[in-house]
mmCIF file of C-alpha atoms and ligand atoms in Angstrom:
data_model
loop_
_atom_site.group_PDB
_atom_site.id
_atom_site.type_symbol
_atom_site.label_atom_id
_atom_site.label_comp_id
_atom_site.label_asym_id
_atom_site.label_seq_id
_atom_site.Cartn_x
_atom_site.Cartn_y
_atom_site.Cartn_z
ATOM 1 C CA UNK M 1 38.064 24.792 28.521
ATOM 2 C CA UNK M 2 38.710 22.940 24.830
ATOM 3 C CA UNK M 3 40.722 24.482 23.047
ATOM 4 C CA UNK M 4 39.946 25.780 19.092
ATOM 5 C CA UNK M 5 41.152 22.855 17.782
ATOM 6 C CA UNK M 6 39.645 20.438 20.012
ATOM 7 C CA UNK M 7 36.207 22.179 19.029
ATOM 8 C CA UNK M 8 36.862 21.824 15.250
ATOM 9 C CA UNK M 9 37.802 17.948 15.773
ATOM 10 C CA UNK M 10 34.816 17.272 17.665
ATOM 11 C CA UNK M 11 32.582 19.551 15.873
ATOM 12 C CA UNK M 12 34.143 17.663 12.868
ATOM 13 C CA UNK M 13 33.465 14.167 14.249
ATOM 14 C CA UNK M 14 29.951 15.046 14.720
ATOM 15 C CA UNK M 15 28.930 16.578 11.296
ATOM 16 C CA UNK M 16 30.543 13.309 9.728
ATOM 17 C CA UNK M 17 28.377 10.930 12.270
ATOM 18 C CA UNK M 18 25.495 12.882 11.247
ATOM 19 C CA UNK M 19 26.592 12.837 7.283
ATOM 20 C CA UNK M 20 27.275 8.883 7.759
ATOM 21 C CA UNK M 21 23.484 7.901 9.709
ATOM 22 C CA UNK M 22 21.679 10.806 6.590
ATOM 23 C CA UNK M 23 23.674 8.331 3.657
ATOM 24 C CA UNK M 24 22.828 5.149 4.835
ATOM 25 C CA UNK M 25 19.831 5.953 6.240
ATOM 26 C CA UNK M 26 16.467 3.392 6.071
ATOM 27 C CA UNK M 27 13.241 2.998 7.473
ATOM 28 C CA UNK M 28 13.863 0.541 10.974
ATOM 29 C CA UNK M 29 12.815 -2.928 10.563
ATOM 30 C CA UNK M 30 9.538 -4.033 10.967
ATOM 31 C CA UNK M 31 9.360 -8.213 10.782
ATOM 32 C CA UNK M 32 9.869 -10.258 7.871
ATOM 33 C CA UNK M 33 7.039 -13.190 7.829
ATOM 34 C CA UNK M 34 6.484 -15.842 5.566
ATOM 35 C CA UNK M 35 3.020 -16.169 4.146
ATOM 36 C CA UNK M 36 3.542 -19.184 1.808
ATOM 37 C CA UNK M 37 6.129 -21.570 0.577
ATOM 38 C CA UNK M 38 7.581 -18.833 -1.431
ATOM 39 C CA UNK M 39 5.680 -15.242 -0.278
ATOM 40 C CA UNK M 40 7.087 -12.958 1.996
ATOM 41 C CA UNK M 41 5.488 -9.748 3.594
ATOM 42 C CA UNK M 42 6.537 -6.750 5.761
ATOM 43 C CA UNK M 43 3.442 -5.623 7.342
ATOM 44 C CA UNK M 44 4.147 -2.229 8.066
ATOM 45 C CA UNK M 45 2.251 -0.056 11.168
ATOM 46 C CA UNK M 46 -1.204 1.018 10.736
ATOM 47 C CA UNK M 47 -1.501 5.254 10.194
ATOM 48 C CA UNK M 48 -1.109 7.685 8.295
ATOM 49 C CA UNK M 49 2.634 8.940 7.556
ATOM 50 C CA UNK M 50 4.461 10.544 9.726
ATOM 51 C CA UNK M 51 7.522 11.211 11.812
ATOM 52 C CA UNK M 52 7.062 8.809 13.727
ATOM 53 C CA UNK M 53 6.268 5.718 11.496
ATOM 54 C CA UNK M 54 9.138 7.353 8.593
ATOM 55 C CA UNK M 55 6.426 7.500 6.115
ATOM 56 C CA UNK M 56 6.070 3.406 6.205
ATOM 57 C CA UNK M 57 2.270 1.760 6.617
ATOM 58 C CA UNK M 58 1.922 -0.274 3.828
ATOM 59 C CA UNK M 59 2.518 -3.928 3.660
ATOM 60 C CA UNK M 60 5.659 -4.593 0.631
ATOM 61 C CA UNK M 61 5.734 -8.138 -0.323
ATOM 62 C CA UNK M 62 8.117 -10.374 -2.731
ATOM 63 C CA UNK M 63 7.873 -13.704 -3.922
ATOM 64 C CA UNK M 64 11.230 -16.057 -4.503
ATOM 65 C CA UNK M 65 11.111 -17.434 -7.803
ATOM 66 C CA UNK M 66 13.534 -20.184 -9.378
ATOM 67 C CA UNK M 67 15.141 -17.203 -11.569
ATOM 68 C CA UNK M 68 14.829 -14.181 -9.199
ATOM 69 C CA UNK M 69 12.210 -11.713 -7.192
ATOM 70 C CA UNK M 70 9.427 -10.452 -7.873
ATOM 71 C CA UNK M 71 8.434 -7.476 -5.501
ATOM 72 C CA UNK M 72 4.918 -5.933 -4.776
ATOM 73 C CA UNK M 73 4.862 -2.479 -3.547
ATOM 74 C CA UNK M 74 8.349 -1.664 -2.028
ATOM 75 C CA UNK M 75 6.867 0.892 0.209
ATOM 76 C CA UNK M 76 6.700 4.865 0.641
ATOM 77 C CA UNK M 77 10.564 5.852 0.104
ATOM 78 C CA UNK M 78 13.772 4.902 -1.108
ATOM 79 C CA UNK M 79 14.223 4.361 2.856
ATOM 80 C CA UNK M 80 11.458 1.747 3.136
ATOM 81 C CA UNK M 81 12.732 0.308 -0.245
ATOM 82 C CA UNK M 82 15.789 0.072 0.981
ATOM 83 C CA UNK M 83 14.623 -1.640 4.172
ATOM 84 C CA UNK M 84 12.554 -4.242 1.979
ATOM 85 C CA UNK M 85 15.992 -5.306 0.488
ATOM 86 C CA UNK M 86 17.952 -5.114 3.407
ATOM 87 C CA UNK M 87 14.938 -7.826 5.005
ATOM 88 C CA UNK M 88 15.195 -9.877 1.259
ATOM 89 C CA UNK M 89 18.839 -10.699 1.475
ATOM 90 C CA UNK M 90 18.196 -12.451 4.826
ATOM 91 C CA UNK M 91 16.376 -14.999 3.174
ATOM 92 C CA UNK M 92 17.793 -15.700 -0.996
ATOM 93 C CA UNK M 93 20.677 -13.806 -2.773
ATOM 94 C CA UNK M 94 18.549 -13.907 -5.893
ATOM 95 C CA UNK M 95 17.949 -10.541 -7.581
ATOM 96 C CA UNK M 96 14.944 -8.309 -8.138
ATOM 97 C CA UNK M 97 13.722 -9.438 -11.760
ATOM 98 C CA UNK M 98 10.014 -7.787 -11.525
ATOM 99 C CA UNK M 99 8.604 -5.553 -9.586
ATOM 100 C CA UNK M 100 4.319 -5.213 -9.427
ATOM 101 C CA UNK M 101 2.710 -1.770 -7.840
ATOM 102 C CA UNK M 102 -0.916 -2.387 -6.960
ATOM 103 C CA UNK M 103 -2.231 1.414 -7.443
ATOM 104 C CA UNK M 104 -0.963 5.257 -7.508
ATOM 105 C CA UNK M 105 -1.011 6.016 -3.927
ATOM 106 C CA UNK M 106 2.455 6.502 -3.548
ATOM 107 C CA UNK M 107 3.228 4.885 0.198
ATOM 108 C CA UNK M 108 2.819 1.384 -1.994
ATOM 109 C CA UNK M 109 5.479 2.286 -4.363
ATOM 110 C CA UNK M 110 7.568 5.466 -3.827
ATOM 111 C CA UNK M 111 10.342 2.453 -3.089
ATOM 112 C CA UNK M 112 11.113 1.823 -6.424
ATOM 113 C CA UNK M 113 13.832 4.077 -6.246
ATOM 114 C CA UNK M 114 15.689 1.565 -3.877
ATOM 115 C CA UNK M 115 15.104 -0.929 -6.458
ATOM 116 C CA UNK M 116 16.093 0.654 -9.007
ATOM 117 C CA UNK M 117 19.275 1.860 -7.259
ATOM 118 C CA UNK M 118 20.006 -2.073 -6.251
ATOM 119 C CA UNK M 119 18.483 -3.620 -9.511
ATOM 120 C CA UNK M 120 19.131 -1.280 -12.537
ATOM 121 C CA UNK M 121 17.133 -4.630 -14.696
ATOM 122 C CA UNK M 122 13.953 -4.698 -12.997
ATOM 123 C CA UNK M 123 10.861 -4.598 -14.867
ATOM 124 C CA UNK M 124 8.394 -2.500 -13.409
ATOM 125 C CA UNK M 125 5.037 -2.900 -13.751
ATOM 126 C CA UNK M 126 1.501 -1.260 -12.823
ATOM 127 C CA UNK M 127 -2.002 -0.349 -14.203
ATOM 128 C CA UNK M 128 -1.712 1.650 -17.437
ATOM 129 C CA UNK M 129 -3.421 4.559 -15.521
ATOM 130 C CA UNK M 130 -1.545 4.114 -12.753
ATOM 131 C CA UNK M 131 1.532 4.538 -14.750
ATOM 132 C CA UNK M 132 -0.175 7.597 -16.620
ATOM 133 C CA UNK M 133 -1.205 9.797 -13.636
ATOM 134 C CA UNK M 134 2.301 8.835 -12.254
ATOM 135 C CA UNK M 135 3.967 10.515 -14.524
ATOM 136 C CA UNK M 136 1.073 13.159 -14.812
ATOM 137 C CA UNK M 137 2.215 14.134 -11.829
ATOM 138 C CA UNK M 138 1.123 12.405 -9.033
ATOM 139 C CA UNK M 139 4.699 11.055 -8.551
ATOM 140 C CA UNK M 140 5.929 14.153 -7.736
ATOM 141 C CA UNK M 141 2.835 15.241 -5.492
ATOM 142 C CA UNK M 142 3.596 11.906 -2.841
ATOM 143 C CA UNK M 143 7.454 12.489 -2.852
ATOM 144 C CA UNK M 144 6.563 15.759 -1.548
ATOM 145 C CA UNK M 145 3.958 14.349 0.805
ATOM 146 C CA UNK M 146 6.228 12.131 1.658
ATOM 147 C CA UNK M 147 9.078 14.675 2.779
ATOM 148 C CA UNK M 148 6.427 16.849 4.314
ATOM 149 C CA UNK M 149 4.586 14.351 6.789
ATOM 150 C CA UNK M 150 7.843 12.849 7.917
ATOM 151 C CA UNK M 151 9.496 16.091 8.514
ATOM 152 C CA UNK M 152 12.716 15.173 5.682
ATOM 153 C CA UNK M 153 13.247 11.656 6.570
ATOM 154 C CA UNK M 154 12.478 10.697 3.023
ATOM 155 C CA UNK M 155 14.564 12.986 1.326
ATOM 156 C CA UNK M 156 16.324 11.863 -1.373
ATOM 157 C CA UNK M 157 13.427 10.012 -2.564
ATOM 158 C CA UNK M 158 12.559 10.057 -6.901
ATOM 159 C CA UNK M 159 9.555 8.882 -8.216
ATOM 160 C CA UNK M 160 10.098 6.495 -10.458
ATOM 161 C CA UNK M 161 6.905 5.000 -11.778
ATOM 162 C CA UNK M 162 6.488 1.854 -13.705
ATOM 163 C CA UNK M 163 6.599 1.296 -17.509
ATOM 164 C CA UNK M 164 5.454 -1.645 -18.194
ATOM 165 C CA UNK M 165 1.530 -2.033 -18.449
ATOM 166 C CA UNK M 166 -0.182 -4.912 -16.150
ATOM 167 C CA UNK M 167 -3.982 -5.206 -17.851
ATOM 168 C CA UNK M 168 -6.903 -7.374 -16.275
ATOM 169 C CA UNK M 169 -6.802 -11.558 -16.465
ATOM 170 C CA UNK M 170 -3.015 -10.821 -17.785
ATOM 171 C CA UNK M 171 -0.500 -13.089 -16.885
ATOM 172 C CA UNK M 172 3.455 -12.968 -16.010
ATOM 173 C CA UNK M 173 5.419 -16.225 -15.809
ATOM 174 C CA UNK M 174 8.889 -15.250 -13.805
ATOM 175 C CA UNK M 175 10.589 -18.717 -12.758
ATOM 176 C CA UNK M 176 8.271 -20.911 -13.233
ATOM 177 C CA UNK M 177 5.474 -19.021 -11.535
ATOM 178 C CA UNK M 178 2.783 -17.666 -12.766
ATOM 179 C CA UNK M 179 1.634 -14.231 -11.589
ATOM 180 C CA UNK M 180 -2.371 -13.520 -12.100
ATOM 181 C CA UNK M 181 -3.532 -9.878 -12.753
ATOM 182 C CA UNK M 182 -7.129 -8.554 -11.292
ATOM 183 C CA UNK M 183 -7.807 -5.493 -12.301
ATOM 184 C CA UNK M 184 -10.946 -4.190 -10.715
ATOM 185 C CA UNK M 185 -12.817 -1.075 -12.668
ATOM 186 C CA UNK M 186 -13.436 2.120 -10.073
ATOM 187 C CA UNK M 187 -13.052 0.475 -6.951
ATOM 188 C CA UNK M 188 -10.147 2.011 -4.735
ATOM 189 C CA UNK M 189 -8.381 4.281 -6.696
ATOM 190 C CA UNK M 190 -9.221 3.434 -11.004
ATOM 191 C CA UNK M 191 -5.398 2.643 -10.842
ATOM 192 C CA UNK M 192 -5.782 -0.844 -8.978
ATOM 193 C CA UNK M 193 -4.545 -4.004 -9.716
ATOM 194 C CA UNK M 194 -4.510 -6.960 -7.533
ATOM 195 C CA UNK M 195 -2.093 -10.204 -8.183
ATOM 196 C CA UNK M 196 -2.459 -13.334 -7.898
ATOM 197 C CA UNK M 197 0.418 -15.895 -7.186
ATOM 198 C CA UNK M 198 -1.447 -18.639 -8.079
ATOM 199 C CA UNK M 199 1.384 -21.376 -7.295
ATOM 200 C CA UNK M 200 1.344 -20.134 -3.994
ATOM 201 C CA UNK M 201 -2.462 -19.130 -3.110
ATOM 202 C CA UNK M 202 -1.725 -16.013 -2.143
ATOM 203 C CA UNK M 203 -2.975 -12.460 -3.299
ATOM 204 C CA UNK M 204 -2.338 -9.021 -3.088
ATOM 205 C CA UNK M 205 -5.410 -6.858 -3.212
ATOM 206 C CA UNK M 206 -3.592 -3.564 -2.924
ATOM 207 C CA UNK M 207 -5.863 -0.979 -1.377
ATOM 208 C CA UNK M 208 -9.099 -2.311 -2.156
ATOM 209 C CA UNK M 209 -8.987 -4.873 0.872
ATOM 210 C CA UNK M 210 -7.694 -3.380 4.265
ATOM 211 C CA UNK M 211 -7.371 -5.084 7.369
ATOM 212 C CA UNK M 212 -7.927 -3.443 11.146
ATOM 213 C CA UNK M 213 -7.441 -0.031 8.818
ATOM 214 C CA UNK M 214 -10.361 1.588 6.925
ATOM 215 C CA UNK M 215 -8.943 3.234 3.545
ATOM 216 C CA UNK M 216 -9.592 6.654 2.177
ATOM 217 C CA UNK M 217 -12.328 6.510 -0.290
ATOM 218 C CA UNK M 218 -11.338 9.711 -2.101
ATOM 219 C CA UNK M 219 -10.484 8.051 -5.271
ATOM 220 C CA UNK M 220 -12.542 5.287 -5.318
ATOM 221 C CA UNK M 221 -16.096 3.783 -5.197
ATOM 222 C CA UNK M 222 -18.092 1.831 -2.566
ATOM 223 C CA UNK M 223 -20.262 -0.257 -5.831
ATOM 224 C CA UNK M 224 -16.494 -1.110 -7.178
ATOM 225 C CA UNK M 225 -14.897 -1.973 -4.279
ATOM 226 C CA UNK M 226 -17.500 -4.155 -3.274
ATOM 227 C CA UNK M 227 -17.449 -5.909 -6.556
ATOM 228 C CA UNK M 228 -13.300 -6.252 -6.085
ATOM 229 C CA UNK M 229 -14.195 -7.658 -3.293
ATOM 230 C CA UNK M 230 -16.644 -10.709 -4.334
ATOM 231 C CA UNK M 231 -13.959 -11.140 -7.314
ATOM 232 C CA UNK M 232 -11.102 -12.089 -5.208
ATOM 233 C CA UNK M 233 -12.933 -13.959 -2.332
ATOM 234 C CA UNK M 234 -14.243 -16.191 -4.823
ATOM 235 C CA UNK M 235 -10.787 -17.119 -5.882
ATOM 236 C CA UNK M 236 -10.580 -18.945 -2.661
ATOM 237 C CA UNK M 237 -7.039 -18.446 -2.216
ATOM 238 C CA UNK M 238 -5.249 -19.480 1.121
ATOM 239 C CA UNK M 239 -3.682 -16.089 1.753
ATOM 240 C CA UNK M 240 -4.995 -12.429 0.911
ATOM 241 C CA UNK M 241 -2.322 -9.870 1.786
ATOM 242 C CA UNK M 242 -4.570 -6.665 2.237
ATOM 243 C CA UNK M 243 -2.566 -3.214 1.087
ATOM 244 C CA UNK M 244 -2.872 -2.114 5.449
ATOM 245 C CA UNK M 245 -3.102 -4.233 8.341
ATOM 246 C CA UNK M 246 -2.292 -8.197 9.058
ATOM 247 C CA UNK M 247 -2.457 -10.939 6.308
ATOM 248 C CA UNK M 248 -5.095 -14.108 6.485
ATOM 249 C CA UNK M 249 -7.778 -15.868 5.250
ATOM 250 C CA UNK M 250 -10.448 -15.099 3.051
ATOM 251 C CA UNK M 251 -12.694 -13.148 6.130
ATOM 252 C CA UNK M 252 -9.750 -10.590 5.506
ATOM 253 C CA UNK M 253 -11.976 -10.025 2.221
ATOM 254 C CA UNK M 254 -15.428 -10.545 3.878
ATOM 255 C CA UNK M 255 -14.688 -8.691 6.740
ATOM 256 C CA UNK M 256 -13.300 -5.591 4.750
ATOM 257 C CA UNK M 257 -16.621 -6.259 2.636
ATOM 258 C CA UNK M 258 -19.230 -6.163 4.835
ATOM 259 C CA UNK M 259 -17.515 -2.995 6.300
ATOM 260 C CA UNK M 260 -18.246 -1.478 2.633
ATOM 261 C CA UNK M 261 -21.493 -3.162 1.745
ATOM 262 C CA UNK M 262 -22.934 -2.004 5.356
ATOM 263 C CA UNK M 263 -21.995 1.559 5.065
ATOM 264 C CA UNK M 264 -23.344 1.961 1.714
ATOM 265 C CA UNK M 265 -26.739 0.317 2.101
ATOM 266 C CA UNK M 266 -27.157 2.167 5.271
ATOM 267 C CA UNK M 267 -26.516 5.150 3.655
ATOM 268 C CA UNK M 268 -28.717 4.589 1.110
ATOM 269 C CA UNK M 269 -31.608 3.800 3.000
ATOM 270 C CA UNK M 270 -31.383 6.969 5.263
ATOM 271 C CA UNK M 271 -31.037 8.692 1.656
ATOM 272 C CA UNK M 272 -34.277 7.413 0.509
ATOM 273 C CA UNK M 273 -35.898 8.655 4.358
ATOM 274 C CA UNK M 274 -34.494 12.203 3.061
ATOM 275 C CA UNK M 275 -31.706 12.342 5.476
ATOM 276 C CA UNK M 276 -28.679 14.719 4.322
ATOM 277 C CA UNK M 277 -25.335 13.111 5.346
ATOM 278 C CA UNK M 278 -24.421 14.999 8.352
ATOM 279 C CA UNK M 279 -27.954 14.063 9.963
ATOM 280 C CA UNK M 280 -27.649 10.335 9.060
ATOM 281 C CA UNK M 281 -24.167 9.609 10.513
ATOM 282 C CA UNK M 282 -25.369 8.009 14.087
ATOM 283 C CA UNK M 283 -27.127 5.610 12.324
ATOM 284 C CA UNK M 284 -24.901 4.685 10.002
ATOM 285 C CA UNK M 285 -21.918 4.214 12.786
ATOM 286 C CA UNK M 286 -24.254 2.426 14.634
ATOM 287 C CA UNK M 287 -24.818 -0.323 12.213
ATOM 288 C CA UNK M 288 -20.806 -0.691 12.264
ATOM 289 C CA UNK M 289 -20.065 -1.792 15.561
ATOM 290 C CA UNK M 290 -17.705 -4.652 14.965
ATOM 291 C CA UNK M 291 -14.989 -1.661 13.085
ATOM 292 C CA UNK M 292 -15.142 0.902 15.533
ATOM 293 C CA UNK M 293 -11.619 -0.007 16.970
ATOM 294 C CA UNK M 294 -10.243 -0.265 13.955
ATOM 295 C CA UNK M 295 -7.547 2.032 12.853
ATOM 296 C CA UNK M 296 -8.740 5.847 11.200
ATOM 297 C CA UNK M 297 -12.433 4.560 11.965
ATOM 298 C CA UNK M 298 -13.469 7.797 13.694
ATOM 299 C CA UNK M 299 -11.253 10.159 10.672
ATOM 300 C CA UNK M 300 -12.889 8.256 7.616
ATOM 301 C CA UNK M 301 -16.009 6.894 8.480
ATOM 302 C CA UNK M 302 -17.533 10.606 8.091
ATOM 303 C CA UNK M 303 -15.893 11.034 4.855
ATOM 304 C CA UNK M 304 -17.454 7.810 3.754
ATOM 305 C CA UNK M 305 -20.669 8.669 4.367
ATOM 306 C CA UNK M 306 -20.747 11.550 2.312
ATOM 307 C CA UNK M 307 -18.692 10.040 -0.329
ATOM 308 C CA UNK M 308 -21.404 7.373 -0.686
ATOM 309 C CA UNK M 309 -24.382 10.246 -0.723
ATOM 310 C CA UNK M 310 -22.666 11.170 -3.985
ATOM 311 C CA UNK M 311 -22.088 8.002 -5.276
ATOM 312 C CA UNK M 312 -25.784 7.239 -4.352
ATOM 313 C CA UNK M 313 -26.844 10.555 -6.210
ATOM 314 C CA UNK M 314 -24.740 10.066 -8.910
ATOM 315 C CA UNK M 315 -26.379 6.519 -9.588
ATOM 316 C CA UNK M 316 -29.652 7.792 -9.980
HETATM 317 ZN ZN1 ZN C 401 -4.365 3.600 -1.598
#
């Protein structure tokens, strides 16, 4: 039998294990892949937050200038953040000048924190209404969120929201690289801005392209989405980095399109035949056979529907 003191000692040994992992604690690694001669991207799992995934899904992305980083949406948590950094220092010791958050949704940009912590310099940047209902507020709702769907794993984590404005056809020169902003009216969220880096062909369309993923319209419009959309796929860039799901060409954009512009002409239709949302919903799924294995198709795509019966109303 162990004695008192033998308890205490191991007892003691095991609180500080626990104390040490809860300190240093980050999301695990998910690979690092290089998009373009100078873009990088984390493409994080496909889901909603939870336990399981740590709270990450969202694809954080940086780009290695000749004077330092600039990072897109560091993720859900000071852990993800954290991660992102970790990943960055594999591949250039350069520091975190600039940081860009596509929207308000705060698994894309909860991770500031970690930048912040690493990076006291960085210029943060974002929509002005992004950076309005973040400190309206919002902020504080996703940290909770956050905490919540991942049972504490991202405890610890602050909202910190950008300050620095990002307004459409803008642009940011960091290093000799130029740094486009499209800023799409009412399409996912009225916070969204999608960037360009235009040495590299690449963009980041935030939440208003997904890939494999279908978002959550809640905050958003089918007419403005589509319109994002045809604005960025006639950029022609090489790479579009969608906010969820794997990076590629330009039928990232079509594909995520056609998704949109099919459910919402559907919808419409069956409107016009007098059909109330509920009744119209096998046709409409129908009509979207090439997304039905895609990730959250069977949660959203009744949300959708009824999201675009008010949108349809509401045009009228
Ligand atoms: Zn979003």
């Amino acid at each position: 039998m162990k004695s008192f003191a033998q308890f205490c000692f191991a007892f003691c040994l095991a609180t500080l294990a626990s104390f040490t992992v809860q300190a240093n604690e980050e999301v695990r690694d998910y690979p690092l892949t290089q998009v373009a001669p100078h873009t990088y991207v984390i493409h994080g799992p496909l889901g909603y937050p939870s336990v399981e995934n740590q709270g990450f899904m969202n694809n954080p992305g940086f780009v290695i200038t000749r004077d330092g980083v600039v990072v897109i949406d560091p993720g859900s948590s000071l852990q993800a953040g954290r991660m992102l950094l970790k990943q960055m220092r594999t591949v250039t010791k350069k520091p975190v000048t600039h940081v860009f958050n596509t929207h308000v949704h705060g698994d894309h940009w909860l991770g500031n924190h970690a930048i912040r912590e690493a990076y006291p310099k960085a210029i943060l940047m974002g929509h002005p209404d992004m950076i309005k209902q973040a400190n309206d507020g919002a902020g504080e709702q996703w940290v909770a969120l956050m905490d919540n769907s991942t049972n504490g794993f991202t405890k610890g984590t602050r909202a910190i929201p950008p300050s620095v404005a990002s307004v459409d056809s803008s642009e940011v020169k960091v290093g000799g690289m130029k740094f486009r902003i499209h800023a799409p009216e009412k399409a996912h969220s009225h916070t969204d801005i999608m960037i360009e880096v235009v040495e590299d062909s690449v963009i980041f369309t935030g939440d208003n392209v997904l890939n494999q993923t279908i978002a959550r319209m809640v905050d958003g419009t089918f007419a403005g989405s589509i319109a994002a959309c045809d604005r960025i796929a006639a950029v022609k860039a090489k790479v579009y980095v969608p906010g969820h799901g794997p990076s590629g060409d330009v039928t990232v954009v079509t594909n995520y399109r056609n998704y949109l512009a099919t459910l919402f002409s559907v919808v419409k239709q069956q409107y016009d035949l007098g059909q109330a949302d509920f009744e119209m919903k096998a046709t409409v799924v129908a009509k979207l056979t090439p997304f039905h294995g895609w990730n959250r198709f069977d949660l959203e795509v009744g949300p959708h529907i009824s999201l675009a019966v008010l949108e349809t109303e509401a045009a009228m």
